[in-house]
Amino acid sequence: MLTDTPGLHHVTGIVGDAQEAIEFYAGVLGLRLVTQTVNYEDILQHHLYFGDAAGSPRTVLTQFPDPHADPGRRGKPQVASVSFVVPADALEFWQTRLENHDITVEGPSERFDERVLQFEDPVGTTLEFVAGPSSAPGSDLDAGIEPWTAGPVPEASAVRGLHGVSLLSVNPYSTASTLETLGFDHEAEYENRIRYGASGPRATAIDILDREAPFGREGPGTLHHVAVRVDSEDDLYEWHDLFDDRDYNVSRVKDRHFFHSLYVREPGGVLFELATETDGVAASGETGGPGESLYLPDRFEADRDLIESQLPELTAPAGAALER
């Protein structure tokens, strides 16, 4: 029998320049560059993983850099924004830090029982910092999560992983049905936002935005998909059959090296990934430490010279070149 998902696994977006993404997500937000690898569908482009110290599921935001793509446009059907948990008393720190980096900040605003800062990355991806009951002293804020403390952000204010995502759907009722199938429950409504929550302790919130919006266009500044957690590869095959029986657009089960997954485009148009639980994408065995060198699965290793010749050389936020 299929088990309800406990929440989000990771979120993936599209940016333009890989170096600019590292400067922002690692240099400004203080996330760890957990792994630099390649897009398995296009091995001549980077795929960057940012997260906590271990790259744990429920903390990871990944980015596909595509320097030649036209800018994306937010709209339906897309993941409209991604939010991160920060300690309850850290919003003032983050507002000051972001503004000192010339980043426009909206808020803090009140939403449900949370306080929220909203801002954008350099290519226009909508991001949020959320502080609420789950990030108050004595809560499960750090349950299973080790914030990255070797970066530029002090531990007391460091990001504690994902909080959730907001969705723009062409059919909110169908998207809600998909969430319920995955194990999310309707929790609350606020203005034009309908919240669904999973059962886990972190990265459990998915909001459907019931509002008018233009049709989106995939490209830098947009979020490509949201992934939710499943226990095992065997579960993926069961989920595949369930979605296939319901005539959803569902992929085969894929080996993503750090985990196995499948993709499903639900009737509301939003792309979901179902991904297996792991100890973290940093537990990949590469030499030089996570994120410090280009990691390639064995099946691509024979093409390393070609791949490295086509990829831009990247530099760590502190100014040290990352190993090739």
PDB file of C-alpha atoms in Angstrom:
ATOM      1  CA  MET A   1       0.000   0.000   0.000  1.00  0.00           C
ATOM      2  CA  LEU A   2       1.267   3.460  -0.882  1.00  0.00           C
ATOM      3  CA  THR A   3       2.340   5.715   1.981  1.00  0.00           C
ATOM      4  CA  ASP A   4       1.536   9.418   2.126  1.00  0.00           C
ATOM      5  CA  THR A   5       4.462  11.683   1.421  1.00  0.00           C
ATOM      6  CA  PRO A   6       5.854  13.434   4.539  1.00  0.00           C
ATOM      7  CA  GLY A   7       6.602  16.562   2.503  1.00  0.00           C
ATOM      8  CA  LEU A   8       8.945  18.199   0.050  1.00  0.00           C
ATOM      9  CA  HIS A   9      12.193  16.606  -1.130  1.00  0.00           C
ATOM     10  CA  HIS A  10      13.630  19.505  -3.168  1.00  0.00           C
ATOM     11  CA  VAL A  11      12.675  22.311  -5.531  1.00  0.00           C
ATOM     12  CA  THR A  12      14.369  22.985  -8.865  1.00  0.00           C
ATOM     13  CA  GLY A  13      14.592  26.288 -10.703  1.00  0.00           C
ATOM     14  CA  ILE A  14      16.217  27.774 -13.773  1.00  0.00           C
ATOM     15  CA  VAL A  15      18.806  30.549 -13.641  1.00  0.00           C
ATOM     16  CA  GLY A  16      20.972  32.204 -16.255  1.00  0.00           C
ATOM     17  CA  ASP A  17      24.598  32.308 -15.156  1.00  0.00           C
ATOM     18  CA  ALA A  18      25.976  29.541 -12.913  1.00  0.00           C
ATOM     19  CA  GLN A  19      28.502  31.830 -11.221  1.00  0.00           C
ATOM     20  CA  GLU A  20      25.846  34.421 -10.439  1.00  0.00           C
ATOM     21  CA  ALA A  21      23.728  31.672  -8.864  1.00  0.00           C
ATOM     22  CA  ILE A  22      26.611  30.594  -6.630  1.00  0.00           C
ATOM     23  CA  GLU A  23      27.308  34.182  -5.568  1.00  0.00           C
ATOM     24  CA  PHE A  24      23.670  34.636  -4.594  1.00  0.00           C
ATOM     25  CA  TYR A  25      22.591  31.333  -3.076  1.00  0.00           C
ATOM     26  CA  ALA A  26      25.882  30.514  -1.352  1.00  0.00           C
ATOM     27  CA  GLY A  27      27.372  33.999  -0.983  1.00  0.00           C
ATOM     28  CA  VAL A  28      24.264  35.962   0.045  1.00  0.00           C
ATOM     29  CA  LEU A  29      21.804  33.382   1.383  1.00  0.00           C
ATOM     30  CA  GLY A  30      24.555  31.308   2.967  1.00  0.00           C
ATOM     31  CA  LEU A  31      23.366  27.938   1.641  1.00  0.00           C
ATOM     32  CA  ARG A  32      25.966  25.270   1.054  1.00  0.00           C
ATOM     33  CA  LEU A  33      26.932  24.512  -2.528  1.00  0.00           C
ATOM     34  CA  VAL A  34      26.399  20.853  -1.798  1.00  0.00           C
ATOM     35  CA  THR A  35      27.104  19.437  -5.232  1.00  0.00           C
ATOM     36  CA  GLN A  36      28.005  20.741  -8.649  1.00  0.00           C
ATOM     37  CA  THR A  37      27.187  18.209 -11.303  1.00  0.00           C
ATOM     38  CA  VAL A  38      25.603  18.247 -14.769  1.00  0.00           C
ATOM     39  CA  ASN A  39      22.060  18.225 -16.074  1.00  0.00           C
ATOM     40  CA  TYR A  40      21.553  14.534 -16.837  1.00  0.00           C
ATOM     41  CA  GLU A  41      19.356  15.471 -19.816  1.00  0.00           C
ATOM     42  CA  ASP A  42      22.003  17.880 -21.154  1.00  0.00           C
ATOM     43  CA  ILE A  43      25.469  17.032 -19.858  1.00  0.00           C
ATOM     44  CA  LEU A  44      27.000  20.225 -21.246  1.00  0.00           C
ATOM     45  CA  GLN A  45      25.109  22.305 -18.677  1.00  0.00           C
ATOM     46  CA  HIS A  46      25.643  22.520 -14.926  1.00  0.00           C
ATOM     47  CA  HIS A  47      23.189  21.386 -12.274  1.00  0.00           C
ATOM     48  CA  LEU A  48      23.863  23.048  -8.909  1.00  0.00           C
ATOM     49  CA  TYR A  49      22.549  21.777  -5.566  1.00  0.00           C
ATOM     50  CA  PHE A  50      22.254  24.147  -2.584  1.00  0.00           C
ATOM     51  CA  GLY A  51      21.126  23.111   0.890  1.00  0.00           C
ATOM     52  CA  ASP A  52      22.113  22.318   4.445  1.00  0.00           C
ATOM     53  CA  ALA A  53      25.421  20.783   5.523  1.00  0.00           C
ATOM     54  CA  ALA A  54      24.479  17.342   4.172  1.00  0.00           C
ATOM     55  CA  GLY A  55      22.203  18.303   1.310  1.00  0.00           C
ATOM     56  CA  SER A  56      19.347  16.634   3.178  1.00  0.00           C
ATOM     57  CA  PRO A  57      15.990  16.117   1.519  1.00  0.00           C
ATOM     58  CA  ARG A  58      13.655  18.954   2.624  1.00  0.00           C
ATOM     59  CA  THR A  59      16.513  21.485   2.490  1.00  0.00           C
ATOM     60  CA  VAL A  60      17.653  21.439  -1.135  1.00  0.00           C
ATOM     61  CA  LEU A  61      17.080  23.965  -3.901  1.00  0.00           C
ATOM     62  CA  THR A  62      18.693  22.996  -7.185  1.00  0.00           C
ATOM     63  CA  GLN A  63      19.288  25.202 -10.192  1.00  0.00           C
ATOM     64  CA  PHE A  64      19.719  24.537 -13.895  1.00  0.00           C
ATOM     65  CA  PRO A  65      21.901  27.363 -15.267  1.00  0.00           C
ATOM     66  CA  ASP A  66      21.043  28.164 -18.888  1.00  0.00           C
ATOM     67  CA  PRO A  67      22.979  31.272 -19.957  1.00  0.00           C
ATOM     68  CA  HIS A  68      21.570  31.224 -23.489  1.00  0.00           C
ATOM     69  CA  ALA A  69      17.862  30.925 -22.665  1.00  0.00           C
ATOM     70  CA  ASP A  70      15.368  33.760 -22.989  1.00  0.00           C
ATOM     71  CA  PRO A  71      14.139  35.058 -19.624  1.00  0.00           C
ATOM     72  CA  GLY A  72      11.252  33.099 -18.191  1.00  0.00           C
ATOM     73  CA  ARG A  73       7.881  34.537 -17.256  1.00  0.00           C
ATOM     74  CA  ARG A  74       6.057  33.578 -14.072  1.00  0.00           C
ATOM     75  CA  GLY A  75       2.517  32.407 -14.622  1.00  0.00           C
ATOM     76  CA  LYS A  76       0.230  29.416 -14.978  1.00  0.00           C
ATOM     77  CA  PRO A  77       0.951  26.521 -14.683  1.00  0.00           C
ATOM     78  CA  GLN A  78       4.065  26.854 -12.571  1.00  0.00           C
ATOM     79  CA  VAL A  79       5.597  26.705  -9.148  1.00  0.00           C
ATOM     80  CA  ALA A  80       5.279  30.411  -8.378  1.00  0.00           C
ATOM     81  CA  SER A  81       7.617  30.717  -5.378  1.00  0.00           C
ATOM     82  CA  VAL A  82       9.696  28.743  -2.917  1.00  0.00           C
ATOM     83  CA  SER A  83      10.012  29.550   0.782  1.00  0.00           C
ATOM     84  CA  PHE A  84      12.685  28.741   3.363  1.00  0.00           C
ATOM     85  CA  VAL A  85      12.433  28.437   7.150  1.00  0.00           C
ATOM     86  CA  VAL A  86      14.506  30.828   9.236  1.00  0.00           C
ATOM     87  CA  PRO A  87      14.600  31.221  13.036  1.00  0.00           C
ATOM     88  CA  ALA A  88      11.734  33.221  14.482  1.00  0.00           C
ATOM     89  CA  ASP A  89      13.936  36.166  15.474  1.00  0.00           C
ATOM     90  CA  ALA A  90      16.025  36.227  12.263  1.00  0.00           C
ATOM     91  CA  LEU A  91      13.789  38.220   9.913  1.00  0.00           C
ATOM     92  CA  GLU A  92      15.327  41.563  10.939  1.00  0.00           C
ATOM     93  CA  PHE A  93      18.806  40.150  10.252  1.00  0.00           C
ATOM     94  CA  TRP A  94      17.715  38.949   6.825  1.00  0.00           C
ATOM     95  CA  GLN A  95      15.933  42.133   5.871  1.00  0.00           C
ATOM     96  CA  THR A  96      19.067  44.136   6.657  1.00  0.00           C
ATOM     97  CA  ARG A  97      21.382  41.661   4.928  1.00  0.00           C
ATOM     98  CA  LEU A  98      19.314  41.501   1.759  1.00  0.00           C
ATOM     99  CA  GLU A  99      18.929  45.282   1.552  1.00  0.00           C
ATOM    100  CA  ASN A 100      22.689  45.682   2.079  1.00  0.00           C
ATOM    101  CA  HIS A 101      23.095  43.559  -1.057  1.00  0.00           C
ATOM    102  CA  ASP A 102      20.700  45.876  -2.960  1.00  0.00           C
ATOM    103  CA  ILE A 103      17.906  43.313  -2.949  1.00  0.00           C
ATOM    104  CA  THR A 104      14.379  44.703  -2.688  1.00  0.00           C
ATOM    105  CA  VAL A 105      12.469  43.128   0.198  1.00  0.00           C
ATOM    106  CA  GLU A 106       8.715  43.073   0.742  1.00  0.00           C
ATOM    107  CA  GLY A 107       7.477  42.622   4.297  1.00  0.00           C
ATOM    108  CA  PRO A 108       7.572  41.291   6.835  1.00  0.00           C
ATOM    109  CA  SER A 109       3.902  40.473   6.244  1.00  0.00           C
ATOM    110  CA  GLU A 110       1.510  38.235   8.135  1.00  0.00           C
ATOM    111  CA  ARG A 111       0.171  35.066   6.510  1.00  0.00           C
ATOM    112  CA  PHE A 112      -1.657  32.351   8.379  1.00  0.00           C
ATOM    113  CA  ASP A 113       0.351  32.267  11.649  1.00  0.00           C
ATOM    114  CA  GLU A 114       3.623  33.150   9.926  1.00  0.00           C
ATOM    115  CA  ARG A 115       5.724  36.219   9.230  1.00  0.00           C
ATOM    116  CA  VAL A 116       7.113  36.366   5.711  1.00  0.00           C
ATOM    117  CA  LEU A 117       9.817  38.263   3.823  1.00  0.00           C
ATOM    118  CA  GLN A 118       9.571  38.115   0.031  1.00  0.00           C
ATOM    119  CA  PHE A 119      12.365  38.940  -2.432  1.00  0.00           C
ATOM    120  CA  GLU A 120      13.836  37.806  -5.753  1.00  0.00           C
ATOM    121  CA  ASP A 121      17.086  36.271  -6.885  1.00  0.00           C
ATOM    122  CA  PRO A 122      19.120  38.066  -9.599  1.00  0.00           C
ATOM    123  CA  VAL A 123      17.005  36.590 -12.423  1.00  0.00           C
ATOM    124  CA  GLY A 124      13.635  37.225 -10.802  1.00  0.00           C
ATOM    125  CA  THR A 125      12.805  33.928  -9.072  1.00  0.00           C
ATOM    126  CA  THR A 126      10.390  34.645  -6.224  1.00  0.00           C
ATOM    127  CA  LEU A 127      11.796  33.534  -2.850  1.00  0.00           C
ATOM    128  CA  GLU A 128      10.517  33.831   0.704  1.00  0.00           C
ATOM    129  CA  PHE A 129      11.840  33.549   4.238  1.00  0.00           C
ATOM    130  CA  VAL A 130       9.203  32.299   6.669  1.00  0.00           C
ATOM    131  CA  ALA A 131       9.242  32.495  10.462  1.00  0.00           C
ATOM    132  CA  GLY A 132       6.405  31.011  12.474  1.00  0.00           C
ATOM    133  CA  PRO A 133       5.554  28.578  15.271  1.00  0.00           C
ATOM    134  CA  SER A 134       7.735  25.857  13.759  1.00  0.00           C
ATOM    135  CA  SER A 135      10.774  28.132  14.002  1.00  0.00           C
ATOM    136  CA  ALA A 136      10.161  29.351  17.561  1.00  0.00           C
ATOM    137  CA  PRO A 137      12.546  28.432  20.416  1.00  0.00           C
ATOM    138  CA  GLY A 138      11.899  24.904  21.636  1.00  0.00           C
ATOM    139  CA  SER A 139      10.262  23.790  18.389  1.00  0.00           C
ATOM    140  CA  ASP A 140      11.512  21.147  15.963  1.00  0.00           C
ATOM    141  CA  LEU A 141      13.407  23.803  14.001  1.00  0.00           C
ATOM    142  CA  ASP A 142      16.613  21.810  13.731  1.00  0.00           C
ATOM    143  CA  ALA A 143      15.128  18.322  13.644  1.00  0.00           C
ATOM    144  CA  GLY A 144      17.498  16.382  11.423  1.00  0.00           C
ATOM    145  CA  ILE A 145      18.877  19.539   9.800  1.00  0.00           C
ATOM    146  CA  GLU A 146      22.395  20.896  10.185  1.00  0.00           C
ATOM    147  CA  PRO A 147      22.490  24.484   8.926  1.00  0.00           C
ATOM    148  CA  TRP A 148      25.601  25.369   6.980  1.00  0.00           C
ATOM    149  CA  THR A 149      27.839  27.291   9.371  1.00  0.00           C
ATOM    150  CA  ALA A 150      31.037  27.597   7.308  1.00  0.00           C
ATOM    151  CA  GLY A 151      29.496  30.250   5.080  1.00  0.00           C
ATOM    152  CA  PRO A 152      28.886  33.971   5.557  1.00  0.00           C
ATOM    153  CA  VAL A 153      25.711  33.698   7.693  1.00  0.00           C
ATOM    154  CA  PRO A 154      25.896  33.128  11.469  1.00  0.00           C
ATOM    155  CA  GLU A 155      24.322  29.918  12.735  1.00  0.00           C
ATOM    156  CA  ALA A 156      21.718  31.791  14.767  1.00  0.00           C
ATOM    157  CA  SER A 157      20.212  33.229  11.579  1.00  0.00           C
ATOM    158  CA  ALA A 158      21.036  30.508   9.050  1.00  0.00           C
ATOM    159  CA  VAL A 159      18.410  28.979   6.781  1.00  0.00           C
ATOM    160  CA  ARG A 160      16.920  25.788   8.247  1.00  0.00           C
ATOM    161  CA  GLY A 161      15.677  24.207   5.047  1.00  0.00           C
ATOM    162  CA  LEU A 162      12.629  24.475   2.865  1.00  0.00           C
ATOM    163  CA  HIS A 163       9.259  25.595   4.158  1.00  0.00           C
ATOM    164  CA  GLY A 164       7.121  25.083   1.067  1.00  0.00           C
ATOM    165  CA  VAL A 165       6.044  26.292  -2.347  1.00  0.00           C
ATOM    166  CA  SER A 166       3.179  28.233  -3.907  1.00  0.00           C
ATOM    167  CA  LEU A 167       1.539  26.983  -7.099  1.00  0.00           C
ATOM    168  CA  LEU A 168      -0.253  28.667  -9.983  1.00  0.00           C
ATOM    169  CA  SER A 169      -2.512  26.091 -11.603  1.00  0.00           C
ATOM    170  CA  VAL A 170      -4.761  26.210 -14.663  1.00  0.00           C
ATOM    171  CA  ASN A 171      -7.178  24.018 -12.688  1.00  0.00           C
ATOM    172  CA  PRO A 172      -6.836  24.517  -8.915  1.00  0.00           C
ATOM    173  CA  TYR A 173      -9.394  21.807  -8.161  1.00  0.00           C
ATOM    174  CA  SER A 174      -7.405  19.209 -10.098  1.00  0.00           C
ATOM    175  CA  THR A 175      -4.169  20.307  -8.432  1.00  0.00           C
ATOM    176  CA  ALA A 176      -5.834  20.064  -5.028  1.00  0.00           C
ATOM    177  CA  SER A 177      -6.964  16.533  -5.880  1.00  0.00           C
ATOM    178  CA  THR A 178      -3.398  15.595  -6.826  1.00  0.00           C
ATOM    179  CA  LEU A 179      -2.083  16.953  -3.529  1.00  0.00           C
ATOM    180  CA  GLU A 180      -4.662  14.941  -1.622  1.00  0.00           C
ATOM    181  CA  THR A 181      -3.667  11.827  -3.571  1.00  0.00           C
ATOM    182  CA  LEU A 182      -0.053  12.400  -2.516  1.00  0.00           C
ATOM    183  CA  GLY A 183      -1.110  12.712   1.123  1.00  0.00           C
ATOM    184  CA  PHE A 184      -1.434  16.455   1.659  1.00  0.00           C
ATOM    185  CA  ASP A 185      -4.407  17.686   3.700  1.00  0.00           C
ATOM    186  CA  HIS A 186      -6.358  20.909   3.327  1.00  0.00           C
ATOM    187  CA  GLU A 187      -5.377  23.049   6.318  1.00  0.00           C
ATOM    188  CA  ALA A 188      -6.446  26.656   5.901  1.00  0.00           C
ATOM    189  CA  GLU A 189      -7.282  29.488   3.528  1.00  0.00           C
ATOM    190  CA  TYR A 190      -6.029  33.052   3.563  1.00  0.00           C
ATOM    191  CA  GLU A 191      -7.190  35.571   0.976  1.00  0.00           C
ATOM    192  CA  ASN A 192      -6.539  33.820  -2.372  1.00  0.00           C
ATOM    193  CA  ARG A 193      -4.222  31.189  -0.913  1.00  0.00           C
ATOM    194  CA  ILE A 194      -5.314  27.630  -0.064  1.00  0.00           C
ATOM    195  CA  ARG A 195      -2.851  25.752   2.113  1.00  0.00           C
ATOM    196  CA  TYR A 196      -2.228  22.031   1.987  1.00  0.00           C
ATOM    197  CA  GLY A 197       0.116  20.389   4.457  1.00  0.00           C
ATOM    198  CA  ALA A 198       1.934  17.070   4.715  1.00  0.00           C
ATOM    199  CA  SER A 199       2.606  15.119   7.892  1.00  0.00           C
ATOM    200  CA  GLY A 200       6.361  15.666   8.285  1.00  0.00           C
ATOM    201  CA  PRO A 201       8.089  18.116  10.639  1.00  0.00           C
ATOM    202  CA  ARG A 202       9.592  20.363   7.947  1.00  0.00           C
ATOM    203  CA  ALA A 203       9.042  21.343   4.306  1.00  0.00           C
ATOM    204  CA  THR A 204       5.366  20.427   4.374  1.00  0.00           C
ATOM    205  CA  ALA A 205       3.475  23.443   2.995  1.00  0.00           C
ATOM    206  CA  ILE A 206       2.060  23.715  -0.514  1.00  0.00           C
ATOM    207  CA  ASP A 207      -0.199  26.685  -1.242  1.00  0.00           C
ATOM    208  CA  ILE A 208      -2.461  26.854  -4.273  1.00  0.00           C
ATOM    209  CA  LEU A 209      -2.919  30.453  -5.435  1.00  0.00           C
ATOM    210  CA  ASP A 210      -6.468  30.914  -6.677  1.00  0.00           C
ATOM    211  CA  ARG A 211      -6.005  34.095  -8.683  1.00  0.00           C
ATOM    212  CA  GLU A 212      -5.741  35.396 -12.216  1.00  0.00           C
ATOM    213  CA  ALA A 213      -2.297  35.115 -13.792  1.00  0.00           C
ATOM    214  CA  PRO A 214      -0.892  35.067 -17.334  1.00  0.00           C
ATOM    215  CA  PHE A 215       0.445  31.886 -18.831  1.00  0.00           C
ATOM    216  CA  GLY A 216       4.061  31.403 -17.861  1.00  0.00           C
ATOM    217  CA  ARG A 217       7.100  30.706 -19.981  1.00  0.00           C
ATOM    218  CA  GLU A 218       9.885  28.400 -18.804  1.00  0.00           C
ATOM    219  CA  GLY A 219      13.289  30.043 -18.493  1.00  0.00           C
ATOM    220  CA  PRO A 220      15.609  31.820 -16.056  1.00  0.00           C
ATOM    221  CA  GLY A 221      13.619  33.291 -13.198  1.00  0.00           C
ATOM    222  CA  THR A 222      11.093  30.451 -13.036  1.00  0.00           C
ATOM    223  CA  LEU A 223      10.826  27.301 -10.948  1.00  0.00           C
ATOM    224  CA  HIS A 224      10.833  24.105 -12.978  1.00  0.00           C
ATOM    225  CA  HIS A 225       9.271  21.621 -10.557  1.00  0.00           C
ATOM    226  CA  VAL A 226       8.709  20.629  -6.948  1.00  0.00           C
ATOM    227  CA  ALA A 227       9.709  17.190  -5.660  1.00  0.00           C
ATOM    228  CA  VAL A 228       8.052  15.313  -2.808  1.00  0.00           C
ATOM    229  CA  ARG A 229       9.519  12.468  -0.758  1.00  0.00           C
ATOM    230  CA  VAL A 230       8.728   8.770  -1.086  1.00  0.00           C
ATOM    231  CA  ASP A 231      10.232   5.888   0.843  1.00  0.00           C
ATOM    232  CA  SER A 232      11.674   3.663  -1.832  1.00  0.00           C
ATOM    233  CA  GLU A 233      12.173   2.881  -5.493  1.00  0.00           C
ATOM    234  CA  ASP A 234       9.502   0.176  -5.219  1.00  0.00           C
ATOM    235  CA  ASP A 235       7.036   2.846  -4.144  1.00  0.00           C
ATOM    236  CA  LEU A 236       7.830   4.813  -7.280  1.00  0.00           C
ATOM    237  CA  TYR A 237       6.628   1.957  -9.477  1.00  0.00           C
ATOM    238  CA  GLU A 238       3.372   1.816  -7.529  1.00  0.00           C
ATOM    239  CA  TRP A 239       2.917   5.567  -7.881  1.00  0.00           C
ATOM    240  CA  HIS A 240       3.682   5.279 -11.588  1.00  0.00           C
ATOM    241  CA  ASP A 241       0.918   2.708 -12.047  1.00  0.00           C
ATOM    242  CA  LEU A 242      -1.573   4.739 -10.029  1.00  0.00           C
ATOM    243  CA  PHE A 243      -1.001   7.910 -12.047  1.00  0.00           C
ATOM    244  CA  ASP A 244      -0.902   5.986 -15.318  1.00  0.00           C
ATOM    245  CA  ASP A 245      -4.263   4.371 -14.494  1.00  0.00           C
ATOM    246  CA  ARG A 246      -5.683   7.867 -13.995  1.00  0.00           C
ATOM    247  CA  ASP A 247      -4.311   9.003 -17.405  1.00  0.00           C
ATOM    248  CA  TYR A 248      -1.867  11.471 -15.889  1.00  0.00           C
ATOM    249  CA  ASN A 249       1.230  12.364 -17.888  1.00  0.00           C
ATOM    250  CA  VAL A 250       3.782  10.327 -15.915  1.00  0.00           C
ATOM    251  CA  SER A 251       7.394   9.452 -16.746  1.00  0.00           C
ATOM    252  CA  ARG A 252       9.248   6.204 -16.278  1.00  0.00           C
ATOM    253  CA  VAL A 253      11.232   5.747 -13.066  1.00  0.00           C
ATOM    254  CA  LYS A 254      14.615   7.434 -13.518  1.00  0.00           C
ATOM    255  CA  ASP A 255      17.992   6.959 -11.863  1.00  0.00           C
ATOM    256  CA  ARG A 256      19.060  10.414 -10.671  1.00  0.00           C
ATOM    257  CA  HIS A 257      22.160   8.899  -9.052  1.00  0.00           C
ATOM    258  CA  PHE A 258      21.616  10.620  -5.723  1.00  0.00           C
ATOM    259  CA  PHE A 259      18.061   9.236  -5.675  1.00  0.00           C
ATOM    260  CA  HIS A 260      15.468   7.629  -7.958  1.00  0.00           C
ATOM    261  CA  SER A 261      12.444   9.539  -9.123  1.00  0.00           C
ATOM    262  CA  LEU A 262       9.590   9.943 -11.547  1.00  0.00           C
ATOM    263  CA  TYR A 263       7.828  13.017 -12.905  1.00  0.00           C
ATOM    264  CA  VAL A 264       4.113  13.604 -13.189  1.00  0.00           C
ATOM    265  CA  ARG A 265       2.393  16.519 -14.929  1.00  0.00           C
ATOM    266  CA  GLU A 266      -0.931  16.733 -13.122  1.00  0.00           C
ATOM    267  CA  PRO A 267      -4.118  18.016 -14.851  1.00  0.00           C
ATOM    268  CA  GLY A 268      -3.591  21.510 -13.457  1.00  0.00           C
ATOM    269  CA  GLY A 269      -0.323  21.671 -15.395  1.00  0.00           C
ATOM    270  CA  VAL A 270       2.156  21.752 -12.489  1.00  0.00           C
ATOM    271  CA  LEU A 271       5.158  19.429 -12.748  1.00  0.00           C
ATOM    272  CA  PHE A 272       5.766  17.251  -9.692  1.00  0.00           C
ATOM    273  CA  GLU A 273       8.663  14.906  -9.065  1.00  0.00           C
ATOM    274  CA  LEU A 274       8.462  12.006  -6.621  1.00  0.00           C
ATOM    275  CA  ALA A 275      11.940  11.301  -5.230  1.00  0.00           C
ATOM    276  CA  THR A 276      13.267   8.633  -2.890  1.00  0.00           C
ATOM    277  CA  GLU A 277      14.622   9.338   0.580  1.00  0.00           C
ATOM    278  CA  THR A 278      18.418   9.511   0.906  1.00  0.00           C
ATOM    279  CA  ASP A 279      20.991  10.539   3.491  1.00  0.00           C
ATOM    280  CA  GLY A 280      21.672  13.623   1.388  1.00  0.00           C
ATOM    281  CA  VAL A 281      23.166  14.494  -1.959  1.00  0.00           C
ATOM    282  CA  ALA A 282      26.483  15.322  -0.264  1.00  0.00           C
ATOM    283  CA  ALA A 283      26.860  11.616   0.534  1.00  0.00           C
ATOM    284  CA  SER A 284      27.975  10.976  -3.032  1.00  0.00           C
ATOM    285  CA  GLY A 285      31.567   9.881  -2.414  1.00  0.00           C
ATOM    286  CA  GLU A 286      33.283  12.492  -4.561  1.00  0.00           C
ATOM    287  CA  THR A 287      36.802  13.552  -3.631  1.00  0.00           C
ATOM    288  CA  GLY A 288      37.596  17.081  -2.567  1.00  0.00           C
ATOM    289  CA  GLY A 289      34.476  17.490  -0.464  1.00  0.00           C
ATOM    290  CA  PRO A 290      30.895  18.186  -1.487  1.00  0.00           C
ATOM    291  CA  GLY A 291      30.487  20.979  -3.996  1.00  0.00           C
ATOM    292  CA  GLU A 292      34.204  21.631  -4.385  1.00  0.00           C
ATOM    293  CA  SER A 293      34.674  19.704  -7.620  1.00  0.00           C
ATOM    294  CA  LEU A 294      32.560  18.710 -10.592  1.00  0.00           C
ATOM    295  CA  TYR A 295      30.859  15.455  -9.695  1.00  0.00           C
ATOM    296  CA  LEU A 296      29.992  13.061 -12.536  1.00  0.00           C
ATOM    297  CA  PRO A 297      28.214   9.721 -12.247  1.00  0.00           C
ATOM    298  CA  ASP A 298      30.255   6.823 -13.573  1.00  0.00           C
ATOM    299  CA  ARG A 299      28.259   6.732 -16.812  1.00  0.00           C
ATOM    300  CA  PHE A 300      29.512  10.209 -17.725  1.00  0.00           C
ATOM    301  CA  GLU A 301      33.076   9.892 -16.433  1.00  0.00           C
ATOM    302  CA  ALA A 302      34.494   8.832 -19.824  1.00  0.00           C
ATOM    303  CA  ASP A 303      33.325  12.166 -21.223  1.00  0.00           C
ATOM    304  CA  ARG A 304      34.802  14.297 -18.421  1.00  0.00           C
ATOM    305  CA  ASP A 305      37.343  16.096 -20.627  1.00  0.00           C
ATOM    306  CA  LEU A 306      34.655  17.027 -23.157  1.00  0.00           C
ATOM    307  CA  ILE A 307      32.220  18.129 -20.448  1.00  0.00           C
ATOM    308  CA  GLU A 308      34.754  20.253 -18.579  1.00  0.00           C
ATOM    309  CA  SER A 309      35.897  21.906 -21.811  1.00  0.00           C
ATOM    310  CA  GLN A 310      32.335  23.105 -22.447  1.00  0.00           C
ATOM    311  CA  LEU A 311      31.392  24.237 -18.944  1.00  0.00           C
ATOM    312  CA  PRO A 312      32.387  27.604 -17.473  1.00  0.00           C
ATOM    313  CA  GLU A 313      34.915  27.520 -14.639  1.00  0.00           C
ATOM    314  CA  LEU A 314      33.207  28.356 -11.368  1.00  0.00           C
ATOM    315  CA  THR A 315      34.513  30.285  -8.376  1.00  0.00           C
ATOM    316  CA  ALA A 316      33.523  29.836  -4.755  1.00  0.00           C
ATOM    317  CA  PRO A 317      31.913  32.908  -3.122  1.00  0.00           C
ATOM    318  CA  ALA A 318      35.067  33.522  -1.088  1.00  0.00           C
ATOM    319  CA  GLY A 319      36.984  33.863  -4.346  1.00  0.00           C
ATOM    320  CA  ALA A 320      38.726  30.479  -4.509  1.00  0.00           C
ATOM    321  CA  ALA A 321      38.243  28.625  -7.764  1.00  0.00           C
ATOM    322  CA  LEU A 322      36.276  25.414  -7.495  1.00  0.00           C
ATOM    323  CA  GLU A 323      38.130  22.290  -8.557  1.00  0.00           C
ATOM    324  CA  ARG A 324      37.449  20.774 -11.954  1.00  0.00           C
TER     325      ARG A 324
END
